[in-house]
Amino acid sequence: MSTETSKTSPENETGPEPAERKSAEGWDDAPLDATADRRRWLALAIVMTAAFMDLVDVTIVNIAIPSMRGDLHASTSAIQWITAGYALAFAAGLITGGRLGDIYGRKRVFLIGIAGFTAASLLCGIAANPAMLVTSRLLQGSMAAMMVPQVLAIIHVTFPPHERGKVFGMFGAIVGLGAVSGPMLGALLTEWNIFGLEWRPIFLINLPVGIAGVILGRKFITESKAPKALRLDLVGVLIATAGMVMLIYPLTQGRENGWPLWGFLCMGAVPFLIVGFIAYEKYKIRKDGSPLVELSLFKVKSFAAGVAVQLTFGIATGIFFLVWTLYMQMGLGWSALRAGTTGIPFSIAVSAAAGLSVQKLVPRFGRKVLQAGALTMAAGLLLYIWESKHYGMEIASWQMAAPLVVMGLGMGLIVAPLTDAVLSEVPREHAGSASGLINTTNQMGNALGLGLTSVVYFGVIENDAVFGPQYVEAFRSALWWVVAVLVVIFAVMFALPRKQAGPSHEGEGAGADGGSADGDGQVALEKVPVS
């Protein structure tokens, strides 16, 4: 990893900044004065709040989708794009967002990202029709892709190594809180119907937070750049984005358009785009050594397998969390608040299992823990399928607790240690690029899973305007597909290392939550599931 350099911006001239205390190799142990110490902790609070806002925005939306659909008279493809569009834009821009921070300054790009995210949230909140809402969500995802990669990079250059363990521990707690609190917050805001705005406050709540983040960030965050930042690979971004769109757009729109020929042609062209992307990336390596994706990473067996696991796991969660919400609200007729509270046992189980897997189980049993997690999740899904069929429309929230707890335990065994397992054999100099690629792949999988709901869920529904039993039956059908994906994940996990040796990226910006930042500014942030 390249050595970070920092500079004090004009608005940060009140006392020495942490960057002024670095030696050529790292940090010294001289104590900070009170002003500098206060400033860096305020900077930490700002970037953590931004990360929290992004995670809540991801998890808050699903619970309000039925309300959005009713208010805007949205089609099934539109409600898929409300979630998939954000994930697609986020995935397409993550790596580029990190490099923009390295080249032009993490603080500058972070502030542009949070300002754009806030503006996009306003557009989402005032959307007059489904097209405006989907477009605003695409903009929101692209702005998040500029904002999120800077978070751990800013932390890395703001705090000395001996403090990062505590800081990353705090960050991990914020990440977990954001993922867990989002659905409940979305349910409450939707149910309260503040000023008669129905679902809109789930986006408008970002406005005061984002405005405060811009104002305080300008004052308290220290500017930093990577002295040897890689160049932008805009052609690579365009090819990769085109490939994702040509796969996900036909899947999402195909059903409503009667599965036209152009959709199959687009999807059939994706393998050729992949070949073209690989060829261009090889050319980019020869030309200036700044590819979008470091292809040599895929020579590491555990990394290649881990990326496959991340992609398929994203597909599984993308399908489940959307159809789960629609099952409870459109199938069973439950309110948003009841649906939100039903998921509490799941969130608690994920958190408990995640902590146990990292601290106790993985060091002793290695990849078997992750494989046990995949099988446990599958078992929870099978139990859910049985209960849904057995109790039918009369199923109660407390009866769902058992399968949700089993699923949550399985998911917790996977999500917390997975990134470290994937990175454990990656060369030290590529750790940051690898972690950024992992996060991108997970978002791609999530978008693909949301697109596939048109096949595995809505494809079973004859008339999506008629709520009730057919939505319940479609839910059970979709869960069988998720079980199949988890079986694939279990098999692919055999390519992961049996035991996790000390990660080769350790000490290079890796945090307690498995995040990592290098000269590319890439980070792996998503360590808990989003619903």
Coordinates of C-alpha atoms in Angstrom, one line a residue:
M1 CA 0.0 0.0 0.0
S2 CA 1.3 3.4 -0.8
T3 CA 2.1 5.9 1.9
E4 CA -0.7 8.4 2.4
T5 CA -0.1 12.1 2.3
S6 CA -2.3 14.7 3.8
K7 CA -2.6 18.5 3.6
T8 CA -4.5 21.0 5.7
S9 CA -7.2 22.8 3.8
P10 CA -7.6 26.5 4.3
E11 CA -10.5 26.0 6.7
N12 CA -8.4 23.6 8.8
E13 CA -5.7 25.9 9.9
T14 CA -6.5 26.0 13.6
G15 CA -3.8 23.8 15.0
P16 CA -1.8 20.8 13.9
E17 CA -3.6 18.0 12.0
P18 CA -2.7 14.3 12.4
A19 CA -1.0 14.3 9.0
E20 CA 1.6 16.7 10.3
R21 CA 2.8 14.2 12.8
K22 CA 3.6 11.4 10.4
S23 CA 7.0 10.1 9.7
A24 CA 8.0 8.6 6.3
E25 CA 6.9 5.2 7.6
G26 CA 3.9 6.1 9.7
W27 CA 2.9 7.8 12.8
D28 CA 5.0 8.9 15.8
D29 CA 3.7 8.7 19.4
A30 CA 3.8 12.4 20.2
P31 CA 0.6 13.5 21.9
L32 CA -1.9 15.6 20.0
D33 CA -2.9 18.9 21.4
A34 CA -6.5 19.3 22.5
T35 CA -7.6 21.2 19.4
A36 CA -6.3 18.6 16.9
D37 CA -7.6 15.8 19.1
R38 CA -11.1 17.3 19.2
R39 CA -11.1 18.0 15.4
R40 CA -10.2 14.4 14.4
W41 CA -12.9 12.9 16.6
L42 CA -15.4 15.3 15.1
A43 CA -14.2 14.3 11.6
L44 CA -14.8 10.7 12.7
A45 CA -18.3 11.4 13.8
I46 CA -19.0 13.1 10.4
V47 CA -17.8 10.3 8.2
M48 CA -19.5 7.7 10.4
T49 CA -22.8 9.6 10.1
A50 CA -22.5 9.6 6.3
A51 CA -21.8 5.8 6.3
F52 CA -24.8 5.4 8.7
M53 CA -27.0 7.5 6.4
D54 CA -26.1 5.4 3.3
L55 CA -26.7 2.1 5.1
V56 CA -30.1 3.2 6.5
D57 CA -31.1 4.5 3.1
V58 CA -30.4 1.0 1.6
T59 CA -32.3 -0.9 4.4
I60 CA -35.1 1.6 4.8
V61 CA -36.5 1.5 1.3
N62 CA -37.8 -2.1 1.1
I63 CA -40.3 -1.8 3.9
A64 CA -41.9 1.3 2.3
I65 CA -42.1 -0.2 -1.3
P66 CA -45.8 -1.3 -1.0
S67 CA -46.7 2.3 0.1
M68 CA -44.7 3.7 -2.8
R69 CA -46.4 1.4 -5.2
G70 CA -49.9 2.3 -4.1
D71 CA -49.2 6.1 -4.0
L72 CA -47.4 6.3 -7.4
H73 CA -49.2 3.4 -9.1
A74 CA -45.9 1.9 -9.9
S75 CA -45.5 -1.3 -12.0
T76 CA -43.7 -4.3 -10.7
S77 CA -40.6 -3.5 -12.8
A78 CA -40.6 0.1 -11.3
I79 CA -40.6 -1.2 -7.7
Q80 CA -37.7 -3.5 -8.6
W81 CA -35.7 -0.6 -10.1
I82 CA -36.3 1.5 -7.0
T83 CA -34.0 -0.9 -5.2
A84 CA -32.0 -2.4 -8.0
G85 CA -31.2 1.0 -9.6
Y86 CA -29.5 2.1 -6.4
A87 CA -27.4 -1.1 -6.1
L88 CA -26.5 -1.0 -9.8
A89 CA -25.3 2.7 -9.7
F90 CA -23.5 2.0 -6.4
A91 CA -21.7 -1.0 -7.8
A92 CA -20.7 0.7 -11.1
G93 CA -19.2 3.7 -9.3
L94 CA -17.5 2.3 -6.2
I95 CA -14.0 1.7 -7.6
T96 CA -14.0 4.9 -9.6
G97 CA -15.2 6.8 -6.6
G98 CA -12.3 5.6 -4.6
R99 CA -9.8 6.6 -7.2
L100 CA -11.3 10.0 -7.6
G101 CA -10.7 10.5 -3.9
D102 CA -7.1 9.4 -4.2
I103 CA -6.5 11.8 -7.2
Y104 CA -8.5 14.9 -6.2
G105 CA -8.6 14.6 -2.4
R106 CA -10.7 12.3 -0.2
K107 CA -12.3 15.3 1.6
R108 CA -13.3 17.0 -1.6
V109 CA -14.8 13.9 -3.2
F110 CA -16.5 13.0 0.1
L111 CA -18.2 16.4 0.3
I112 CA -19.3 16.2 -3.3
G113 CA -20.7 12.8 -2.6
I114 CA -22.6 13.7 0.5
A115 CA -24.0 16.9 -1.1
G116 CA -25.1 14.9 -4.2
F117 CA -26.6 12.2 -2.0
T118 CA -28.6 14.8 -0.1
A119 CA -29.8 16.5 -3.2
A120 CA -30.8 13.1 -4.7
S121 CA -32.7 12.3 -1.4
L122 CA -34.7 15.5 -1.9
L123 CA -35.5 14.5 -5.5
C124 CA -36.6 11.0 -4.2
G125 CA -38.8 12.6 -1.5
I126 CA -40.6 14.9 -4.0
A127 CA -40.9 12.3 -6.8
A128 CA -44.1 12.8 -8.7
N129 CA -44.0 9.5 -10.6
P130 CA -42.2 6.2 -10.7
A131 CA -39.8 7.4 -13.5
M132 CA -38.6 10.3 -11.4
L133 CA -38.2 8.2 -8.3
V134 CA -36.1 5.5 -10.2
T135 CA -33.9 8.2 -11.8
S136 CA -33.4 9.9 -8.4
R137 CA -32.4 6.5 -6.9
L138 CA -29.9 6.0 -9.7
L139 CA -28.4 9.4 -8.9
Q140 CA -28.4 8.6 -5.2
G141 CA -26.5 5.4 -5.8
S142 CA -23.9 7.1 -7.9
M143 CA -23.4 9.8 -5.2
A144 CA -23.1 7.1 -2.5
A145 CA -20.3 5.5 -4.7
M146 CA -18.4 8.8 -4.4
M147 CA -19.0 9.2 -0.7
V148 CA -18.7 5.7 0.8
P149 CA -15.1 4.8 -0.4
Q150 CA -13.7 7.8 1.3
V151 CA -14.9 6.9 4.7
L152 CA -12.3 4.3 5.8
A153 CA -9.6 6.1 3.8
I154 CA -10.3 9.3 5.8
I155 CA -10.2 7.3 9.0
H156 CA -7.0 5.7 7.9
V157 CA -5.1 9.0 7.5
T158 CA -6.7 10.7 10.5
F159 CA -5.9 8.2 13.2
P160 CA -2.5 6.5 14.1
P161 CA -2.3 2.7 14.0
H162 CA -2.5 2.2 17.7
E163 CA -6.0 3.9 17.8
R164 CA -7.4 2.3 14.7
G165 CA -8.6 -0.8 16.4
K166 CA -10.9 1.2 18.7
V167 CA -12.0 3.4 15.8
F168 CA -12.8 0.5 13.5
G169 CA -14.7 -1.2 16.3
M170 CA -16.8 1.9 16.7
F171 CA -17.3 1.9 12.9
G172 CA -18.4 -1.7 12.9
A173 CA -21.0 -0.9 15.5
I174 CA -22.3 2.0 13.5
V175 CA -22.5 -0.3 10.4
G176 CA -24.5 -2.9 12.3
L177 CA -26.8 -0.2 13.8
G178 CA -27.5 1.2 10.4
A179 CA -28.4 -2.1 8.9
V180 CA -30.6 -3.1 11.9
S181 CA -32.4 0.2 12.5
G182 CA -33.2 0.9 8.8
P183 CA -36.3 -1.3 8.5
M184 CA -37.7 -0.2 11.8
L185 CA -37.1 3.5 11.0
G186 CA -38.7 3.0 7.6
A187 CA -41.7 1.3 9.1
L188 CA -42.2 4.0 11.7
L189 CA -41.9 6.9 9.2
T190 CA -44.3 5.2 6.8
E191 CA -46.8 4.3 9.5
W192 CA -46.8 7.8 11.1
N193 CA -47.6 9.4 7.7
I194 CA -46.0 12.7 8.8
F195 CA -47.8 15.7 7.3
G196 CA -49.6 13.2 5.1
L197 CA -46.4 12.5 3.2
E198 CA -46.7 8.7 3.6
W199 CA -43.4 7.1 2.4
R200 CA -41.6 10.3 1.5
P201 CA -40.0 11.1 4.9
I202 CA -37.8 8.0 4.5
F203 CA -35.8 10.1 2.0
L204 CA -36.4 13.6 3.3
I205 CA -34.9 12.6 6.7
N206 CA -31.6 12.7 5.0
L207 CA -31.7 16.4 4.3
P208 CA -30.8 17.8 7.7
V209 CA -28.2 15.1 8.2
G210 CA -26.6 15.7 4.8
I211 CA -26.6 19.5 5.1
A212 CA -24.9 19.3 8.5
G213 CA -22.4 16.8 7.2
V214 CA -21.4 19.2 4.4
I215 CA -21.0 22.2 6.7
L216 CA -19.1 20.4 9.4
G217 CA -17.1 18.3 7.0
R218 CA -15.7 21.4 5.3
K219 CA -14.5 22.6 8.7
F220 CA -13.2 19.5 10.5
I221 CA -12.1 16.8 7.9
T222 CA -8.5 16.9 6.8
E223 CA -7.7 16.7 3.1
S224 CA -5.6 13.8 1.9
K225 CA -4.5 12.2 -1.3
A226 CA -2.6 9.2 -2.4
P227 CA 0.8 10.3 -3.8
K228 CA 0.8 7.5 -6.4
A229 CA -2.9 7.2 -7.2
L230 CA -3.9 5.1 -10.1
R231 CA -5.5 6.8 -13.1
L232 CA -9.1 6.6 -13.9
D233 CA -10.2 3.8 -16.2
L234 CA -13.4 5.4 -17.6
V235 CA -13.5 3.0 -20.6
G236 CA -13.4 0.0 -18.2
V237 CA -16.2 1.6 -16.2
L238 CA -18.3 2.1 -19.3
I239 CA -17.8 -1.5 -20.5
A240 CA -18.6 -2.9 -17.1
T241 CA -21.6 -0.7 -16.6
A242 CA -22.9 -1.6 -20.0
G243 CA -22.6 -5.3 -19.2
M244 CA -24.5 -5.0 -16.0
V245 CA -27.3 -2.9 -17.6
M246 CA -27.6 -5.3 -20.5
L247 CA -28.1 -8.2 -18.1
I248 CA -30.3 -6.6 -15.4
Y249 CA -32.5 -4.3 -17.6
P250 CA -33.9 -7.2 -19.7
L251 CA -34.5 -9.3 -16.6
T252 CA -36.4 -6.5 -14.9
Q253 CA -38.4 -5.3 -17.8
G254 CA -38.8 -8.5 -19.8
R255 CA -41.8 -9.9 -18.1
E256 CA -43.9 -6.7 -18.5
N257 CA -42.9 -6.5 -22.2
G258 CA -43.7 -10.1 -23.0
W259 CA -40.0 -11.2 -23.0
P260 CA -39.1 -9.5 -26.4
L261 CA -36.3 -10.7 -28.6
W262 CA -34.1 -7.6 -27.9
G263 CA -33.9 -8.7 -24.2
F264 CA -32.5 -12.1 -25.1
L265 CA -30.1 -10.4 -27.5
C266 CA -28.9 -8.0 -24.8
M267 CA -28.3 -10.8 -22.3
G268 CA -26.6 -13.0 -25.0
A269 CA -24.2 -10.2 -25.7
V270 CA -23.0 -10.0 -22.1
P271 CA -20.4 -12.8 -22.3
F272 CA -18.8 -11.0 -25.3
L273 CA -18.7 -7.8 -23.3
I274 CA -17.0 -9.7 -20.5
V275 CA -14.3 -11.0 -22.9
G276 CA -13.9 -7.4 -24.3
F277 CA -13.6 -6.0 -20.8
I278 CA -10.8 -8.5 -19.9
A279 CA -9.0 -7.8 -23.1
Y280 CA -9.2 -4.0 -22.4
E281 CA -8.0 -4.4 -18.8
K282 CA -5.0 -6.4 -20.0
Y283 CA -4.2 -3.5 -22.5
K284 CA -4.7 -1.0 -19.7
I285 CA -2.2 -2.8 -17.5
R286 CA 0.4 -2.7 -20.3
K287 CA -0.3 0.9 -21.1
D288 CA -0.2 2.6 -17.7
G289 CA -0.7 0.0 -15.0
S290 CA -4.1 1.5 -13.9
P291 CA -6.8 -1.0 -14.7
L292 CA -10.2 -0.8 -13.2
V293 CA -9.8 -4.4 -12.0
E294 CA -6.5 -6.0 -11.0
L295 CA -6.9 -9.2 -13.1
S296 CA -4.0 -10.9 -11.3
L297 CA -6.2 -11.2 -8.2
F298 CA -8.2 -13.9 -9.9
K299 CA -5.1 -16.1 -10.0
V300 CA -5.5 -16.4 -6.2
K301 CA -7.9 -19.4 -5.9
S302 CA -9.4 -18.2 -2.6
F303 CA -10.1 -14.7 -4.0
A304 CA -11.7 -15.9 -7.2
A305 CA -13.9 -18.3 -5.1
G306 CA -14.7 -15.6 -2.6
V307 CA -15.8 -13.2 -5.4
A308 CA -18.1 -15.9 -6.6
V309 CA -19.5 -16.4 -3.1
Q310 CA -20.1 -12.6 -2.7
L311 CA -21.9 -12.5 -6.1
T312 CA -24.2 -15.4 -5.4
F313 CA -24.7 -14.3 -1.8
G314 CA -25.8 -10.9 -3.1
I315 CA -28.2 -12.6 -5.4
A316 CA -29.7 -14.6 -2.5
T317 CA -30.2 -11.6 -0.3
G318 CA -31.4 -9.4 -3.1
I319 CA -34.2 -11.9 -3.9
F320 CA -35.1 -12.7 -0.3
F321 CA -35.4 -9.2 1.3
L322 CA -37.6 -7.8 -1.5
V323 CA -40.0 -10.8 -1.7
W324 CA -40.1 -11.1 2.1
T325 CA -41.5 -7.5 2.3
L326 CA -44.0 -8.0 -0.4
Y327 CA -45.1 -11.3 1.2
M328 CA -45.9 -9.7 4.5
Q329 CA -47.5 -6.5 3.2
M330 CA -49.1 -7.5 -0.1
G331 CA -49.6 -11.2 0.6
L332 CA -50.7 -11.2 4.2
G333 CA -52.0 -7.6 4.3
W334 CA -49.8 -6.6 7.2
S335 CA -48.9 -2.9 8.0
A336 CA -45.4 -1.6 7.4
L337 CA -44.9 -1.4 11.2
R338 CA -45.9 -5.0 11.8
A339 CA -43.6 -6.2 9.0
G340 CA -40.8 -4.2 10.4
T341 CA -41.1 -5.5 13.9
T342 CA -41.4 -9.1 12.6
G343 CA -37.8 -8.8 11.4
I344 CA -36.3 -7.9 14.8
P345 CA -35.5 -11.5 15.8
F346 CA -33.6 -11.9 12.5
S347 CA -31.5 -8.8 13.1
I348 CA -30.6 -9.8 16.6
A349 CA -29.7 -13.3 15.5
V350 CA -27.4 -11.9 12.7
S351 CA -25.6 -9.6 15.2
A352 CA -25.1 -12.4 17.8
A353 CA -23.8 -14.9 15.3
A354 CA -21.6 -12.4 13.5
G355 CA -19.7 -11.6 16.8
L356 CA -19.4 -15.2 17.8
S357 CA -18.2 -16.4 14.4
V358 CA -15.3 -13.8 14.2
Q359 CA -14.2 -14.0 17.8
K360 CA -14.6 -17.7 18.6
L361 CA -15.6 -20.0 15.7
V362 CA -13.6 -19.0 12.6
P363 CA -10.2 -19.0 14.4
R364 CA -10.9 -22.6 15.4
F365 CA -12.9 -24.1 12.5
G366 CA -12.0 -21.9 9.5
R367 CA -14.2 -22.2 6.4
K368 CA -16.4 -24.8 8.0
V369 CA -18.1 -22.0 9.9
L370 CA -19.0 -20.2 6.6
Q371 CA -20.3 -23.5 5.1
A372 CA -22.3 -24.2 8.3
G373 CA -23.8 -20.7 7.9
A374 CA -24.9 -21.4 4.3
L375 CA -26.6 -24.7 5.4
T376 CA -28.1 -23.1 8.4
M377 CA -29.6 -20.3 6.2
A378 CA -31.0 -22.9 3.9
A379 CA -32.5 -24.8 6.8
G380 CA -34.2 -21.6 8.0
L381 CA -35.6 -21.0 4.6
L382 CA -37.0 -24.6 4.4
L383 CA -38.6 -24.1 7.8
Y384 CA -40.1 -20.8 6.5
I385 CA -41.5 -22.5 3.4
W386 CA -43.1 -25.2 5.6
E387 CA -44.6 -22.7 8.1
S388 CA -45.9 -20.5 5.3
K389 CA -47.7 -23.4 3.7
H390 CA -48.9 -24.9 7.0
Y391 CA -50.3 -21.8 8.5
G392 CA -51.3 -20.1 5.3
M393 CA -52.8 -16.6 5.5
E394 CA -53.2 -17.0 9.3
I395 CA -49.5 -17.1 10.1
A396 CA -48.5 -14.8 13.0
S397 CA -45.4 -12.8 13.6
W398 CA -44.3 -15.0 16.5
Q399 CA -44.6 -18.1 14.3
M400 CA -42.1 -16.5 11.9
A401 CA -39.6 -16.0 14.6
A402 CA -38.2 -19.5 14.5
P403 CA -37.2 -19.6 10.8
L404 CA -36.0 -16.0 11.0
V405 CA -33.7 -16.7 13.9
V406 CA -32.3 -19.8 12.2
M407 CA -31.7 -17.8 9.0
G408 CA -30.2 -14.9 11.0
L409 CA -27.8 -17.2 12.7
G410 CA -26.7 -18.7 9.4
M411 CA -26.3 -15.2 7.8
G412 CA -24.3 -14.0 10.7
L413 CA -21.9 -16.9 10.4
I414 CA -21.2 -15.9 6.8
V415 CA -21.2 -12.1 6.5
A416 CA -18.8 -11.2 9.3
P417 CA -15.8 -13.5 8.4
L418 CA -16.3 -13.7 4.7
T419 CA -14.3 -10.7 3.6
D420 CA -11.3 -11.7 5.7
A421 CA -11.5 -15.3 4.3
V422 CA -11.5 -13.9 0.8
L423 CA -8.6 -11.5 1.4
S424 CA -6.5 -13.9 3.5
E425 CA -4.3 -15.0 0.6
V426 CA -4.3 -11.7 -1.4
P427 CA -0.9 -10.0 -1.9
R428 CA -0.4 -7.2 0.5
E429 CA -0.1 -4.5 -2.2
H430 CA -3.5 -5.4 -3.7
A431 CA -5.5 -5.7 -0.5
G432 CA -7.4 -2.4 -0.9
S433 CA -8.2 -3.0 -4.6
A434 CA -9.4 -6.5 -3.7
S435 CA -11.7 -5.3 -0.9
G436 CA -13.2 -2.7 -3.1
L437 CA -13.8 -5.3 -5.8
I438 CA -15.5 -7.6 -3.2
N439 CA -17.9 -4.8 -2.2
T440 CA -18.6 -4.0 -5.8
T441 CA -19.3 -7.7 -6.6
N442 CA -21.7 -7.9 -3.7
Q443 CA -23.7 -4.9 -4.9
M444 CA -23.7 -6.4 -8.4
G445 CA -25.2 -9.6 -7.0
N446 CA -27.8 -7.7 -5.1
A447 CA -28.9 -5.8 -8.2
L448 CA -29.0 -9.1 -10.2
G449 CA -31.1 -10.7 -7.4
L450 CA -33.5 -7.9 -7.5
G451 CA -33.8 -8.2 -11.2
L452 CA -34.4 -11.9 -11.0
T453 CA -37.4 -11.4 -8.8
S454 CA -39.3 -10.7 -12.0
V455 CA -38.7 -14.3 -12.9
V456 CA -38.7 -16.2 -9.6
Y457 CA -41.4 -14.2 -7.9
F458 CA -43.6 -12.0 -10.2
G459 CA -43.4 -14.7 -12.8
V460 CA -45.5 -16.9 -10.6
I461 CA -48.2 -14.2 -10.1
E462 CA -50.9 -14.1 -12.7
N463 CA -52.3 -10.6 -11.8
D464 CA -49.9 -8.5 -9.7
A465 CA -52.7 -6.0 -9.0
V466 CA -54.6 -8.7 -6.9
F467 CA -53.0 -9.0 -3.5
G468 CA -53.4 -11.9 -1.2
P469 CA -52.8 -15.7 -1.6
Q470 CA -51.0 -15.5 -4.9
Y471 CA -48.3 -13.3 -3.4
V472 CA -47.9 -15.9 -0.6
E473 CA -47.6 -18.7 -3.1
A474 CA -45.0 -16.7 -5.0
F475 CA -43.0 -16.1 -1.8
R476 CA -42.7 -19.9 -1.2
S477 CA -41.7 -20.4 -4.9
A478 CA -39.0 -17.7 -4.6
L479 CA -37.6 -19.2 -1.4
W480 CA -36.8 -22.5 -3.2
W481 CA -34.6 -20.5 -5.6
V482 CA -32.8 -18.9 -2.7
V483 CA -32.2 -22.3 -1.2
A484 CA -30.7 -23.5 -4.5
V485 CA -28.4 -20.5 -4.5
L486 CA -27.2 -21.3 -1.0
V487 CA -26.4 -24.8 -2.0
V488 CA -24.2 -23.4 -4.7
I489 CA -22.6 -21.1 -2.2
F490 CA -21.8 -24.0 0.1
A491 CA -20.1 -25.9 -2.8
V492 CA -18.0 -22.9 -3.9
M493 CA -16.8 -22.3 -0.3
F494 CA -14.7 -25.4 -0.6
A495 CA -12.3 -23.2 -2.6
L496 CA -11.8 -20.9 0.4
P497 CA -8.8 -21.5 2.7
R498 CA -9.4 -24.2 5.3
K499 CA -8.1 -21.9 8.0
Q500 CA -7.6 -18.2 7.9
A501 CA -4.0 -17.3 8.3
G502 CA -3.2 -13.7 9.3
P503 CA -4.4 -11.6 6.4
S504 CA -1.7 -10.5 4.1
H505 CA -3.2 -7.0 4.2
E506 CA -3.0 -6.7 8.0
G507 CA -1.7 -3.4 9.2
E508 CA -2.4 -1.7 5.9
G509 CA -5.6 0.0 6.8
A510 CA -7.5 -3.1 7.7
G511 CA -10.0 -2.4 10.4
A512 CA -11.7 -4.6 13.0
D513 CA -14.6 -5.0 10.7
G514 CA -12.5 -6.3 7.9
G515 CA -12.5 -3.1 6.0
S516 CA -9.4 -2.1 4.1
A517 CA -8.0 1.0 2.4
D518 CA -5.0 1.3 0.1
G519 CA -3.7 3.7 -2.4
D520 CA -6.8 3.1 -4.5
G521 CA -9.0 4.3 -1.6
Q522 CA -11.1 1.1 -1.9
V523 CA -12.8 -0.2 1.1
A524 CA -15.0 -3.1 2.1
L525 CA -17.8 -1.6 4.2
E526 CA -20.8 -3.9 4.0
K527 CA -20.2 -6.4 6.7
V528 CA -23.9 -6.9 7.7
P529 CA -26.8 -7.8 5.5
V530 CA -29.1 -5.2 4.1
S531 CA -32.8 -5.8 3.9

